[in-house]
PDB file of C-alpha atoms in Angstrom:
ATOM      1  CA  ASP A   1       0.336  -0.033  -0.199  1.00 55.00           C
ATOM      2  CA  ALA A   2       1.587   3.716  -0.667  1.00 63.00           C
ATOM      3  CA  GLY A   3       2.629   5.354   2.000  1.00 91.00           C
ATOM      4  CA  ILE A   4      -0.431   8.168   3.156  1.00 95.00           C
ATOM      5  CA  THR A   5      -1.626   9.433   5.917  1.00 96.00           C
ATOM      6  CA  GLN A   6      -5.030  11.412   6.894  1.00 97.00           C
ATOM      7  CA  SER A   7      -5.705  13.157   9.853  1.00 97.00           C
ATOM      8  CA  PRO A   8      -7.877  13.568  11.838  1.00 97.00           C
ATOM      9  CA  ARG A   9      -9.896  10.892  10.732  1.00 96.00           C
ATOM     10  CA  HIS A  10     -13.045  12.290  12.021  1.00 97.00           C
ATOM     11  CA  LYS A  11     -13.731  15.505  13.138  1.00 97.00           C
ATOM     12  CA  VAL A  12     -17.057  17.069  14.096  1.00 97.00           C
ATOM     13  CA  THR A  13     -16.994  21.491  13.931  1.00 97.00           C
ATOM     14  CA  GLU A  14     -18.849  23.938  14.334  1.00 96.00           C
ATOM     15  CA  THR A  15     -20.221  26.205  11.493  1.00 97.00           C
ATOM     16  CA  GLY A  16     -17.841  29.790  11.258  1.00 97.00           C
ATOM     17  CA  THR A  17     -14.563  27.674  12.263  1.00 96.00           C
ATOM     18  CA  PRO A  18     -11.719  27.040  10.382  1.00 96.00           C
ATOM     19  CA  VAL A  19     -10.547  23.340   9.979  1.00 97.00           C
ATOM     20  CA  THR A  20      -7.061  22.889   8.131  1.00 98.00           C
ATOM     21  CA  LEU A  21      -7.096  18.834   6.843  1.00 98.00           C
ATOM     22  CA  ARG A  22      -3.457  17.150   6.881  1.00 98.00           C
ATOM     23  CA  CYS A  23      -3.168  14.490   4.287  1.00 98.00           C
ATOM     24  CA  HIS A  24       0.827  12.958   4.646  1.00 98.00           C
ATOM     25  CA  GLN A  25       2.548  10.896   1.916  1.00 96.00           C
ATOM     26  CA  THR A  26       6.026   8.655   1.917  1.00 95.00           C
ATOM     27  CA  GLU A  27       6.270   8.172  -1.197  1.00 90.00           C
ATOM     28  CA  ASN A  28       7.337  11.179  -3.142  1.00 90.00           C
ATOM     29  CA  HIS A  29       4.884  11.447  -5.504  1.00 90.00           C
ATOM     30  CA  ARG A  30       5.025  14.295  -7.524  1.00 89.00           C
ATOM     31  CA  TYR A  31       1.346  15.227  -7.569  1.00 90.00           C
ATOM     32  CA  MET A  32      -1.402  15.540  -4.550  1.00 93.00           C
ATOM     33  CA  TYR A  33      -5.441  15.977  -4.379  1.00 93.00           C
ATOM     34  CA  TRP A  34      -7.672  16.319  -2.353  1.00 96.00           C
ATOM     35  CA  TYR A  35     -11.321  15.062  -2.882  1.00 96.00           C
ATOM     36  CA  ARG A  36     -14.527  15.214  -1.236  1.00 96.00           C
ATOM     37  CA  GLN A  37     -17.074  12.210  -1.711  1.00 94.00           C
ATOM     38  CA  ASP A  38     -20.865  12.842  -1.024  1.00 93.00           C
ATOM     39  CA  PRO A  39     -23.327  10.698  -1.938  1.00 86.00           C
ATOM     40  CA  GLY A  40     -25.495  10.503  -5.299  1.00 82.00           C
ATOM     41  CA  HIS A  41     -21.613  12.614  -6.730  1.00 85.00           C
ATOM     42  CA  GLY A  42     -19.595  10.165  -6.706  1.00 84.00           C
ATOM     43  CA  LEU A  43     -15.914  12.148  -5.965  1.00 92.00           C
ATOM     44  CA  ARG A  44     -15.109  15.384  -6.661  1.00 93.00           C
ATOM     45  CA  LEU A  45     -11.967  17.126  -7.050  1.00 92.00           C
ATOM     46  CA  ILE A  46     -11.572  19.847  -5.044  1.00 95.00           C
ATOM     47  CA  HIS A  47      -8.111  21.213  -5.170  1.00 94.00           C
ATOM     48  CA  TYR A  48      -5.010  19.850  -5.908  1.00 92.00           C
ATOM     49  CA  SER A  49      -1.164  19.768  -6.568  1.00 92.00           C
ATOM     50  CA  TYR A  50       1.960  19.411  -8.974  1.00 88.00           C
ATOM     51  CA  GLY A  51       4.819  20.214  -6.973  1.00 89.00           C
ATOM     52  CA  VAL A  52       5.868  21.841  -4.209  1.00 93.00           C
ATOM     53  CA  LYS A  53       3.781  25.212  -3.508  1.00 92.00           C
ATOM     54  CA  ASP A  54       1.803  24.515  -6.958  1.00 92.00           C
ATOM     55  CA  THR A  55      -1.675  24.270  -6.764  1.00 93.00           C
ATOM     56  CA  ASP A  56      -4.675  24.721  -9.660  1.00 91.00           C
ATOM     57  CA  LYS A  57      -8.414  25.001  -8.297  1.00 92.00           C
ATOM     58  CA  GLY A  58     -11.088  21.436  -8.532  1.00 90.00           C
ATOM     59  CA  GLU A  59     -14.263  21.261  -9.536  1.00 88.00           C
ATOM     60  CA  VAL A  60     -15.057  22.172  -6.296  1.00 94.00           C
ATOM     61  CA  SER A  61     -12.317  24.864  -4.723  1.00 95.00           C
ATOM     62  CA  ASP A  62     -15.174  27.450  -3.328  1.00 95.00           C
ATOM     63  CA  GLY A  63     -14.635  27.402   0.422  1.00 96.00           C
ATOM     64  CA  TYR A  64     -11.407  25.649   0.328  1.00 97.00           C
ATOM     65  CA  SER A  65      -7.565  26.794   0.399  1.00 97.00           C
ATOM     66  CA  VAL A  66      -4.278  24.951  -0.102  1.00 97.00           C
ATOM     67  CA  SER A  67      -0.924  24.267   0.985  1.00 97.00           C
ATOM     68  CA  ARG A  68       1.890  21.940   0.367  1.00 97.00           C
ATOM     69  CA  SER A  69       5.291  23.775   1.599  1.00 96.00           C
ATOM     70  CA  LYS A  70       7.083  19.859   1.180  1.00 95.00           C
ATOM     71  CA  THR A  71       6.612  17.124  -1.280  1.00 94.00           C
ATOM     72  CA  GLU A  72       5.409  15.434   1.353  1.00 96.00           C
ATOM     73  CA  ASP A  73       2.591  17.802   3.644  1.00 97.00           C
ATOM     74  CA  PHE A  74      -0.388  19.571   1.064  1.00 98.00           C
ATOM     75  CA  LEU A  75      -2.767  20.945   4.240  1.00 98.00           C
ATOM     76  CA  LEU A  76      -6.879  21.495   2.428  1.00 98.00           C
ATOM     77  CA  THR A  77      -8.360  24.204   4.615  1.00 98.00           C
ATOM     78  CA  LEU A  78     -11.664  25.362   4.866  1.00 97.00           C
ATOM     79  CA  GLU A  79     -12.072  28.952   6.054  1.00 93.00           C
ATOM     80  CA  SER A  80     -15.585  29.223   7.639  1.00 96.00           C
ATOM     81  CA  ALA A  81     -16.760  25.772   7.646  1.00 97.00           C
ATOM     82  CA  THR A  82     -19.943  25.507   6.786  1.00 97.00           C
ATOM     83  CA  SER A  83     -22.726  22.324   6.575  1.00 96.00           C
ATOM     84  CA  SER A  84     -22.546  22.028   3.181  1.00 96.00           C
ATOM     85  CA  GLN A  85     -19.245  20.865   3.422  1.00 97.00           C
ATOM     86  CA  THR A  86     -19.727  17.894   5.385  1.00 97.00           C
ATOM     87  CA  SER A  87     -18.451  14.975   3.567  1.00 97.00           C
ATOM     88  CA  VAL A  88     -15.475  12.250   3.602  1.00 96.00           C
ATOM     89  CA  TYR A  89     -12.528  14.268   1.725  1.00 97.00           C
ATOM     90  CA  PHE A  90     -10.662  11.444   0.397  1.00 97.00           C
ATOM     91  CA  CYS A  91      -6.235  12.164  -0.484  1.00 96.00           C
ATOM     92  CA  ALA A  92      -4.315  10.866  -3.248  1.00 94.00           C
ATOM     93  CA  ILE A  93      -0.943  10.768  -4.322  1.00 92.00           C
ATOM     94  CA  SER A  94      -0.023  10.110  -7.969  1.00 87.00           C
ATOM     95  CA  GLY A  95       4.207   9.565  -9.020  1.00 76.00           C
ATOM     96  CA  THR A  96       3.384  10.800 -13.161  1.00 67.00           C
ATOM     97  CA  SER A  97       0.746  12.473 -15.353  1.00 58.00           C
ATOM     98  CA  VAL A  98       2.624   9.624 -17.770  1.00 52.00           C
ATOM     99  CA  SER A  99       1.538   6.545 -15.229  1.00 57.00           C
ATOM    100  CA  HIS A 100      -1.743   8.317 -13.727  1.00 67.00           C
ATOM    101  CA  GLU A 101      -2.526   5.770 -11.593  1.00 82.00           C
ATOM    102  CA  GLN A 102      -3.369   7.545  -8.283  1.00 87.00           C
ATOM    103  CA  TYR A 103      -3.305   6.005  -4.780  1.00 91.00           C
ATOM    104  CA  PHE A 104      -5.204   6.955  -2.004  1.00 94.00           C
ATOM    105  CA  GLY A 105      -5.303   8.387   1.396  1.00 95.00           C
ATOM    106  CA  PRO A 106      -8.151   6.516   4.353  1.00 94.00           C
ATOM    107  CA  GLY A 107     -10.005   9.641   4.525  1.00 95.00           C
ATOM    108  CA  THR A 108     -11.519  12.475   6.866  1.00 96.00           C
ATOM    109  CA  ARG A 109     -15.477  12.424   7.993  1.00 96.00           C
ATOM    110  CA  LEU A 110     -15.914  15.764   8.731  1.00 97.00           C
ATOM    111  CA  THR A 111     -19.139  17.267  10.152  1.00 97.00           C
ATOM    112  CA  VAL A 112     -19.953  20.431  10.486  1.00 97.00           C
ATOM    113  CA  THR A 113     -23.063  21.561  12.849  1.00 96.00           C
TER     114      THR A 113
ATOM    115  CA  LYS B   1     -25.630  13.989 -17.860  1.00 62.00           C
ATOM    116  CA  ASN B   2     -22.379  13.112 -16.163  1.00 78.00           C
ATOM    117  CA  GLU B   3     -19.545  12.415 -17.881  1.00 89.00           C
ATOM    118  CA  VAL B   4     -18.978   9.121 -17.025  1.00 94.00           C
ATOM    119  CA  GLU B   5     -22.116   6.876 -15.907  1.00 95.00           C
ATOM    120  CA  GLN B   6     -22.085   3.767 -14.521  1.00 96.00           C
ATOM    121  CA  SER B   7     -24.729   0.770 -14.832  1.00 96.00           C
ATOM    122  CA  PRO B   8     -26.170  -0.111 -12.258  1.00 97.00           C
ATOM    123  CA  GLN B   9     -25.942   1.141  -9.930  1.00 95.00           C
ATOM    124  CA  ASN B  10     -27.365  -0.745  -6.949  1.00 96.00           C
ATOM    125  CA  LEU B  11     -26.769  -5.102  -7.399  1.00 97.00           C
ATOM    126  CA  THR B  12     -27.501  -7.603  -5.548  1.00 97.00           C
ATOM    127  CA  ALA B  13     -25.769 -10.774  -6.476  1.00 97.00           C
ATOM    128  CA  GLN B  14     -26.096 -14.497  -4.843  1.00 97.00           C
ATOM    129  CA  GLU B  15     -22.527 -16.031  -4.129  1.00 97.00           C
ATOM    130  CA  GLY B  16     -20.855 -17.796  -6.512  1.00 97.00           C
ATOM    131  CA  GLU B  17     -22.385 -15.471  -9.608  1.00 97.00           C
ATOM    132  CA  PHE B  18     -20.420 -14.126 -12.134  1.00 98.00           C
ATOM    133  CA  ILE B  19     -21.119  -9.837 -12.033  1.00 98.00           C
ATOM    134  CA  THR B  20     -21.127  -7.389 -14.485  1.00 98.00           C
ATOM    135  CA  ILE B  21     -20.598  -3.521 -13.782  1.00 98.00           C
ATOM    136  CA  ASN B  22     -20.135  -0.999 -17.055  1.00 98.00           C
ATOM    137  CA  CYS B  23     -19.340   2.506 -17.249  1.00 98.00           C
ATOM    138  CA  SER B  24     -19.736   4.621 -20.106  1.00 97.00           C
ATOM    139  CA  TYR B  25     -18.134   7.947 -21.042  1.00 95.00           C
ATOM    140  CA  SER B  26     -18.642  10.726 -23.059  1.00 92.00           C
ATOM    141  CA  VAL B  27     -15.343  12.543 -23.115  1.00 84.00           C
ATOM    142  CA  GLY B  28     -11.566  11.861 -24.730  1.00 85.00           C
ATOM    143  CA  ILE B  29      -9.811   9.439 -22.292  1.00 87.00           C
ATOM    144  CA  SER B  30      -5.890   8.505 -21.685  1.00 85.00           C
ATOM    145  CA  ALA B  31      -6.710   6.139 -18.640  1.00 89.00           C
ATOM    146  CA  LEU B  32      -9.708   4.774 -17.726  1.00 94.00           C
ATOM    147  CA  HIS B  33      -8.925   3.731 -13.756  1.00 94.00           C
ATOM    148  CA  TRP B  34     -12.139   1.067 -11.607  1.00 97.00           C
ATOM    149  CA  LEU B  35     -11.762   1.512  -8.258  1.00 96.00           C
ATOM    150  CA  GLN B  36     -13.185  -0.200  -4.504  1.00 97.00           C
ATOM    151  CA  GLN B  37     -14.549   1.174  -1.989  1.00 95.00           C
ATOM    152  CA  HIS B  38     -16.384  -1.714   1.114  1.00 91.00           C
ATOM    153  CA  PRO B  39     -18.388   0.208   3.387  1.00 85.00           C
ATOM    154  CA  GLY B  40     -16.952   2.723   5.550  1.00 79.00           C
ATOM    155  CA  GLY B  41     -13.321   1.861   3.940  1.00 79.00           C
ATOM    156  CA  GLY B  42     -10.383   3.652   1.776  1.00 88.00           C
ATOM    157  CA  ILE B  43     -10.275   3.800  -2.580  1.00 93.00           C
ATOM    158  CA  VAL B  44      -8.086   0.492  -3.594  1.00 92.00           C
ATOM    159  CA  SER B  45      -7.870   1.032  -6.885  1.00 92.00           C
ATOM    160  CA  LEU B  46      -8.049  -1.984  -9.321  1.00 95.00           C
ATOM    161  CA  PHE B  47      -6.878  -1.687 -12.774  1.00 94.00           C
ATOM    162  CA  MET B  48      -6.141   0.847 -15.156  1.00 92.00           C
ATOM    163  CA  LEU B  49      -6.624   0.532 -18.391  1.00 92.00           C
ATOM    164  CA  SER B  50      -6.198   1.677 -21.999  1.00 90.00           C
ATOM    165  CA  SER B  51      -7.001  -0.933 -24.371  1.00 92.00           C
ATOM    166  CA  GLY B  52      -7.570  -4.086 -23.839  1.00 94.00           C
ATOM    167  CA  LYS B  53      -8.274  -6.011 -21.416  1.00 96.00           C
ATOM    168  CA  LYS B  54      -6.711  -6.702 -17.548  1.00 96.00           C
ATOM    169  CA  LYS B  55      -7.123  -9.701 -15.349  1.00 97.00           C
ATOM    170  CA  HIS B  56      -6.566  -9.786 -11.498  1.00 95.00           C
ATOM    171  CA  GLY B  57      -7.416 -12.428  -9.939  1.00 96.00           C
ATOM    172  CA  ARG B  58     -10.935 -13.048  -9.750  1.00 97.00           C
ATOM    173  CA  LEU B  59     -11.812  -9.648 -10.825  1.00 97.00           C
ATOM    174  CA  ILE B  60     -11.148  -8.553 -15.065  1.00 98.00           C
ATOM    175  CA  ALA B  61     -11.769  -5.195 -16.253  1.00 98.00           C
ATOM    176  CA  THR B  62     -12.072  -4.786 -20.172  1.00 98.00           C
ATOM    177  CA  ILE B  63     -12.271  -1.476 -22.662  1.00 97.00           C
ATOM    178  CA  ASN B  64     -13.612  -0.619 -25.597  1.00 96.00           C
ATOM    179  CA  ILE B  65     -12.140   2.733 -26.778  1.00 93.00           C
ATOM    180  CA  GLN B  66     -14.327   3.416 -30.065  1.00 93.00           C
ATOM    181  CA  GLU B  67     -17.224   2.915 -28.217  1.00 95.00           C
ATOM    182  CA  LYS B  68     -16.388   4.602 -25.277  1.00 95.00           C
ATOM    183  CA  HIS B  69     -16.992   0.897 -22.911  1.00 97.00           C
ATOM    184  CA  SER B  70     -16.030  -0.267 -20.297  1.00 98.00           C
ATOM    185  CA  SER B  71     -17.159  -3.592 -18.239  1.00 98.00           C
ATOM    186  CA  LEU B  72     -15.611  -5.221 -14.769  1.00 98.00           C
ATOM    187  CA  HIS B  73     -16.495  -8.558 -14.959  1.00 98.00           C
ATOM    188  CA  ILE B  74     -16.607 -10.615 -11.334  1.00 98.00           C
ATOM    189  CA  THR B  75     -16.018 -13.992 -11.818  1.00 97.00           C
ATOM    190  CA  ALA B  76     -17.120 -16.702  -9.047  1.00 96.00           C
ATOM    191  CA  SER B  77     -18.695 -13.765  -6.634  1.00 97.00           C
ATOM    192  CA  HIS B  78     -17.971 -13.665  -2.939  1.00 97.00           C
ATOM    193  CA  PRO B  79     -19.970 -12.137   0.138  1.00 96.00           C
ATOM    194  CA  ARG B  80     -16.635 -10.218   0.334  1.00 95.00           C
ATOM    195  CA  ASP B  81     -16.802  -8.734  -3.591  1.00 96.00           C
ATOM    196  CA  SER B  82     -19.610  -6.457  -1.634  1.00 97.00           C
ATOM    197  CA  ALA B  83     -18.644  -2.946  -2.032  1.00 97.00           C
ATOM    198  CA  VAL B  84     -19.038   0.209  -4.205  1.00 96.00           C
ATOM    199  CA  TYR B  85     -16.964  -0.502  -7.532  1.00 97.00           C
ATOM    200  CA  ILE B  86     -16.208   3.170  -8.937  1.00 96.00           C
ATOM    201  CA  CYS B  87     -15.552   3.551 -12.654  1.00 96.00           C
ATOM    202  CA  ALA B  88     -12.625   6.647 -13.401  1.00 94.00           C
ATOM    203  CA  VAL B  89     -11.184   8.429 -16.348  1.00 92.00           C
ATOM    204  CA  THR B  90      -8.262  10.859 -17.444  1.00 87.00           C
ATOM    205  CA  MET B  91      -9.395  13.113 -19.292  1.00 78.00           C
ATOM    206  CA  ASN B  92      -7.288  13.394 -22.852  1.00 66.00           C
ATOM    207  CA  TYR B  93      -6.976  17.243 -21.774  1.00 60.00           C
ATOM    208  CA  GLY B  94      -3.744  17.262 -22.903  1.00 56.00           C
ATOM    209  CA  GLY B  95      -2.653  19.199 -19.382  1.00 56.00           C
ATOM    210  CA  ALA B  96       0.301  18.984 -17.459  1.00 53.00           C
ATOM    211  CA  THR B  97      -1.809  16.928 -14.786  1.00 59.00           C
ATOM    212  CA  ASN B  98      -4.223  13.522 -14.506  1.00 64.00           C
ATOM    213  CA  LYS B  99      -6.754  15.074 -13.223  1.00 74.00           C
ATOM    214  CA  LEU B 100      -9.654  12.206 -13.008  1.00 83.00           C
ATOM    215  CA  ILE B 101     -13.459  12.542 -13.334  1.00 88.00           C
ATOM    216  CA  PHE B 102     -15.348  10.138 -11.311  1.00 92.00           C
ATOM    217  CA  GLY B 103     -18.514   7.850 -11.226  1.00 93.00           C
ATOM    218  CA  THR B 104     -21.136   7.560  -8.920  1.00 92.00           C
ATOM    219  CA  GLY B 105     -20.344   4.242  -8.374  1.00 94.00           C
ATOM    220  CA  THR B 106     -22.188   0.630  -8.743  1.00 96.00           C
ATOM    221  CA  LEU B 107     -22.780  -0.899  -4.929  1.00 96.00           C
ATOM    222  CA  LEU B 108     -22.724  -4.477  -5.319  1.00 97.00           C
ATOM    223  CA  ALA B 109     -24.101  -7.518  -2.460  1.00 97.00           C
ATOM    224  CA  VAL B 110     -23.268  -9.969  -3.180  1.00 97.00           C
ATOM    225  CA  GLN B 111     -25.218 -12.943  -0.573  1.00 96.00           C
ATOM    226  CA  PRO B 112     -24.366 -16.137   0.925  1.00 95.00           C
TER     227      PRO B 112
END
């Protein structure tokens, strides 16, 4: 299994508070991704990174920001959490654009009350 | 209309049955992926293919690029195969990254 961890694994927070989720990899992979998974929608890309300090938006990026200061860490921040951001968040990594295969972290279940 | 459509959305089978899950897509792709997710669990990549057929144990994945269609087959199904099976495609848009577009998944329940 690819070495990907996510923290926290579960979190309950209140509307309006900032929240940061962490993805950590030990594979030295270049590409990292944040997805959210919601019933009826499948996985949707929030943000991705193609290198240290290189990030770009995905299809559902509103209300989220990311940072990647080191190859191994990709942080997802909910600037002011809303109930619509209650979801399961998955991080994924990929080595090269040629291989395309992505490896997923275990997920973080976030509940915004 | 979603760019990646799976069918059926839900499937119940008896142990030992041959199972087929279908995936159709409407965009140009460079690769197609089949993923597995057990209830409450993480997501595991089963196959990545861009042509032809791949086999791993009791699982077989095929793709027809001309018809923009892929199938995932499970032979001699077992209750431990119960999971959500997700089809995803890597769009062939010439970018430097390999963003995936996902189907909504097929929930498979295999009964003993």
